[in-house]
Coordinates of N, CA and C in Angstrom, one line a residue:
M1 N -33.9 62.7 58.3 CA -35.2 61.7 57.4 C -35.8 62.8 56.8
T2 N -35.3 63.9 57.5 CA -36.2 65.7 56.3 C -34.5 65.7 55.1
E3 N -33.6 65.5 54.9 CA -33.0 65.1 54.1 C -33.3 64.0 53.4
T4 N -33.6 63.4 53.3 CA -33.7 61.7 52.6 C -34.9 62.7 51.6
I5 N -36.1 63.0 52.4 CA -37.1 63.3 51.3 C -36.7 64.5 50.7
L6 N -36.0 65.5 50.9 CA -35.3 67.1 50.2 C -34.5 66.2 48.9
I7 N -33.6 65.7 49.3 CA -33.0 64.4 47.9 C -34.5 63.3 47.1
T8 N -35.2 63.1 47.9 CA -35.7 62.4 47.0 C -36.8 62.9 46.0
A9 N -37.2 64.2 46.6 CA -37.8 65.5 45.3 C -37.0 66.3 44.7
I10 N -35.8 66.6 45.1 CA -35.1 67.6 43.9 C -35.0 66.3 42.9
G11 N -34.2 64.9 43.2 CA -34.7 64.2 42.1 C -35.4 62.9 41.5
T12 N -37.3 63.8 41.5 CA -37.8 63.5 41.2 C -38.0 64.8 40.2
V13 N -38.2 66.0 40.5 CA -37.9 67.2 39.6 C -37.0 67.3 38.6
F14 N -36.3 66.7 39.1 CA -34.6 66.4 37.9 C -35.1 65.1 36.8
A15 N -35.5 64.5 37.6 CA -36.0 63.5 36.8 C -37.3 63.6 35.5
V16 N -38.3 64.3 36.2 CA -39.3 65.1 34.7 C -38.6 65.6 34.4
A17 N -38.2 67.0 34.5 CA -37.5 68.3 33.6 C -36.2 66.9 32.8
A18 N -35.7 66.2 32.7 CA -34.9 65.4 31.7 C -35.7 64.7 30.8
I19 N -37.1 64.1 31.2 CA -37.7 63.5 30.3 C -38.5 64.1 29.8
L20 N -38.9 65.6 30.3 CA -39.5 66.1 29.2 C -38.4 66.8 28.3
A21 N -37.4 67.3 28.3 CA -36.1 67.8 27.4 C -36.1 66.4 26.5
I22 N -35.8 65.4 27.1 CA -35.5 64.2 25.6 C -37.2 64.7 25.0
I23 N -38.4 64.3 25.2 CA -39.3 64.9 24.4 C -38.9 65.8 23.8
R24 N -38.7 66.9 24.0 CA -38.7 67.9 23.4 C -37.4 68.0 22.3
M25 N -36.1 67.5 22.4 CA -35.2 66.6 21.6 C -35.7 65.8 20.4
I26 N -36.6 64.5 20.9 CA -37.2 64.1 20.1 C -38.3 64.6 19.1
K27 N -38.9 65.0 19.2 CA -39.9 65.6 19.1 C -39.7 66.8 18.1
G28 N -38.8 67.8 18.8 CA -38.5 69.5 17.5 C -39.4 70.3 17.7
P29 N -39.8 70.8 17.2 CA -39.5 70.3 15.3 C -39.0 70.8 14.9
S30 N -37.6 71.9 15.1 CA -37.3 72.1 14.9 C -36.3 72.5 15.5
I31 N -34.7 71.9 14.2 CA -33.5 72.2 15.5 C -33.1 73.2 16.7
L32 N -33.9 74.3 16.4 CA -33.8 75.5 17.6 C -34.7 74.8 19.0
D33 N -34.9 73.6 18.9 CA -36.1 73.3 19.6 C -35.0 72.6 20.0
R34 N -34.8 71.3 19.2 CA -33.8 70.2 19.7 C -32.6 70.5 20.6
A35 N -31.7 72.2 20.2 CA -30.1 72.4 21.0 C -30.7 73.0 22.1
V36 N -31.9 73.5 21.7 CA -32.5 74.5 23.5 C -32.3 72.9 24.7
A37 N -33.9 72.1 23.9 CA -33.2 70.7 24.8 C -32.1 70.4 24.9
S38 N -30.9 70.1 24.5 CA -30.0 69.6 25.3 C -29.5 70.5 25.5
D39 N -29.7 72.0 25.6 CA -28.7 72.8 27.1 C -29.3 72.7 28.1
V40 N -30.5 72.4 27.5 CA -31.7 72.2 29.0 C -31.4 71.1 29.7
L41 N -31.2 70.0 28.9 CA -30.0 68.7 29.7 C -28.9 68.5 30.0
L42 N -28.0 69.6 29.4 CA -27.1 69.3 29.7 C -26.9 70.6 31.2
T43 N -27.6 71.4 31.2 CA -27.5 72.0 32.4 C -28.3 71.0 33.3
E44 N -29.4 69.9 34.0 CA -29.9 69.2 34.1 C -28.6 68.6 34.7
V45 N -27.7 68.0 33.9 CA -26.8 66.7 34.1 C -25.7 67.4 35.1
L46 N -25.3 69.0 34.8 CA -25.1 69.9 35.8 C -25.4 69.9 37.2
C47 N -26.4 70.3 36.9 CA -27.1 70.7 38.7 C -26.7 69.3 39.6
I48 N -27.0 68.2 38.9 CA -27.2 67.0 39.5 C -25.8 67.0 39.8
M49 N -24.7 66.6 39.2 CA -22.8 66.3 39.5 C -23.5 67.7 40.8
G50 N -23.2 68.8 40.7 CA -23.2 69.8 41.7 C -24.2 69.1 42.8
A51 N -24.9 68.7 42.8 CA -25.9 68.5 44.1 C -25.3 67.5 44.6
E52 N -24.7 66.4 43.6 CA -24.2 65.0 44.2 C -22.8 65.5 45.1
A53 N -22.2 66.8 44.4 CA -20.8 66.7 45.0 C -20.6 67.0 46.7
V54 N -22.8 67.9 46.6 CA -22.3 69.1 47.9 C -22.8 67.9 48.6
I55 N -23.6 67.3 48.5 CA -24.4 66.0 49.3 C -23.4 65.2 49.8
N56 N -22.5 64.3 49.2 CA -21.2 63.9 49.7 C -20.1 64.5 50.0
Q57 N -20.2 65.9 49.5 CA -18.8 67.0 50.1 C -17.6 66.7 49.2
H58 N -17.5 66.8 48.3 CA -16.4 66.4 47.8 C -16.2 67.0 46.3
T59 N -15.0 67.4 45.5 CA -14.9 67.9 44.8 C -14.5 66.9 43.2
Y60 N -14.4 65.6 43.1 CA -14.0 65.2 42.1 C -14.8 65.1 40.6
T61 N -16.2 65.8 40.9 CA -16.5 65.5 39.7 C -16.7 67.6 38.8
L62 N -16.0 67.8 39.6 CA -15.9 69.6 38.7 C -15.3 69.2 38.1
P63 N -13.8 68.3 37.7 CA -13.4 68.6 35.8 C -14.0 67.7 34.8
A64 N -15.0 67.0 35.2 CA -16.0 67.0 34.5 C -17.2 67.4 34.3
M65 N -17.0 68.8 35.0 CA -18.6 69.0 35.3 C -17.6 70.8 34.1
L66 N -17.2 70.7 34.8 CA -16.6 72.1 33.2 C -16.1 71.9 32.1
V67 N -16.0 70.4 31.6 CA -16.1 69.6 30.1 C -17.3 69.5 30.0
I68 N -18.1 69.2 30.7 CA -19.9 69.1 29.7 C -20.0 70.5 29.4
A69 N -19.9 71.4 30.3 CA -20.4 72.8 30.3 C -19.8 73.8 28.7
G70 N -18.5 73.0 28.7 CA -17.4 73.6 27.4 C -18.3 73.4 26.5
T71 N -18.2 71.8 26.9 CA -19.2 70.8 25.3 C -20.4 71.5 25.3
G72 N -20.5 72.0 26.2 CA -22.4 72.5 25.7 C -22.3 74.1 25.2
V73 N -21.4 74.5 25.6 CA -21.1 76.0 24.8 C -20.6 75.8 23.5
L74 N -19.7 75.4 23.1 CA -19.2 74.9 22.1 C -20.3 74.5 20.5
G75 N -21.6 73.4 21.7 CA -22.2 72.6 21.1 C -23.8 73.9 20.3
T76 N -23.9 74.7 21.2 CA -24.5 75.6 21.0 C -23.9 77.0 20.1
I77 N -22.6 76.8 19.8 CA -22.8 77.7 19.1 C -22.8 77.3 17.7
A78 N -22.2 76.2 17.5 CA -22.0 75.2 16.0 C -23.4 75.4 15.4
V79 N -24.2 75.5 16.5 CA -25.9 75.0 16.1 C -26.1 76.6 15.5
A80 N -25.9 77.3 16.4 CA -26.1 79.3 15.9 C -25.7 79.5 14.2
R81 N -24.2 79.3 14.2 CA -23.1 79.2 13.2 C -24.2 78.3 12.0
F82 N -25.0 77.0 11.8 CA -25.3 76.5 11.3 C -26.7 76.8 11.0
V83 N -27.6 77.4 12.3 CA -28.7 78.2 11.5 C -28.7 79.3 10.9
A84 N -27.6 80.0 11.4 CA -27.4 81.7 10.7 C -26.6 81.4 9.4
R85 N -25.8 80.2 8.7 CA -25.6 79.8 7.7 C -27.1 80.2 6.4
R86 N -28.0 78.7 7.0 CA -28.6 78.0 6.6 C -29.8 79.3 6.5
D87 N -29.9 80.6 7.1 CA -30.8 81.0 7.0 C -30.0 82.5 5.9
R88 N -28.7 82.5 6.2 CA -28.6 83.7 4.4 C -28.9 82.9 3.4
A89 N -28.2 81.2 4.2 CA -28.4 80.5 2.3 C -30.2 80.7 1.3
Q90 N -31.4 80.5 2.5 CA -32.2 80.5 1.9 C -33.0 82.2 1.7
E91 N -32.2 83.1 2.1 CA -32.6 84.1 1.9 C -32.1 84.8 -0.1
R92 N -30.5 84.5 -0.2 CA -30.3 84.3 -1.3 C -30.3 84.0 -2.0
G93 N -31.5 82.8 -1.9 CA -32.1 82.0 -2.7 C -33.0 82.5 -3.1
E94 N -33.7 83.1 -2.7 CA -35.4 83.6 -2.5 C -35.3 85.1 -2.9
R95 N -34.7 86.2 -3.0 CA -34.1 87.3 -3.1 C -33.8 86.6 -5.2

């Protein structure tokens, strides 16, 4: 009984956090806000997959979790490089 309540509470918290992250991804206002929101959403997915693996006592989702984490890191690096290039181009154009 207590385990069911705990799992329901955790699921509710993750669902609310995911909805808020998706809203931030849609509204923005900047590309950095969207990048942070996508990182938060990927982290939530990883946490949910990890919690599911612990609850069901298996490690089948570990490779998928590693791929998702790697994709998130590469995506963050790509966005950071894009923003840095854009900022440098704007500085050159203003001077």
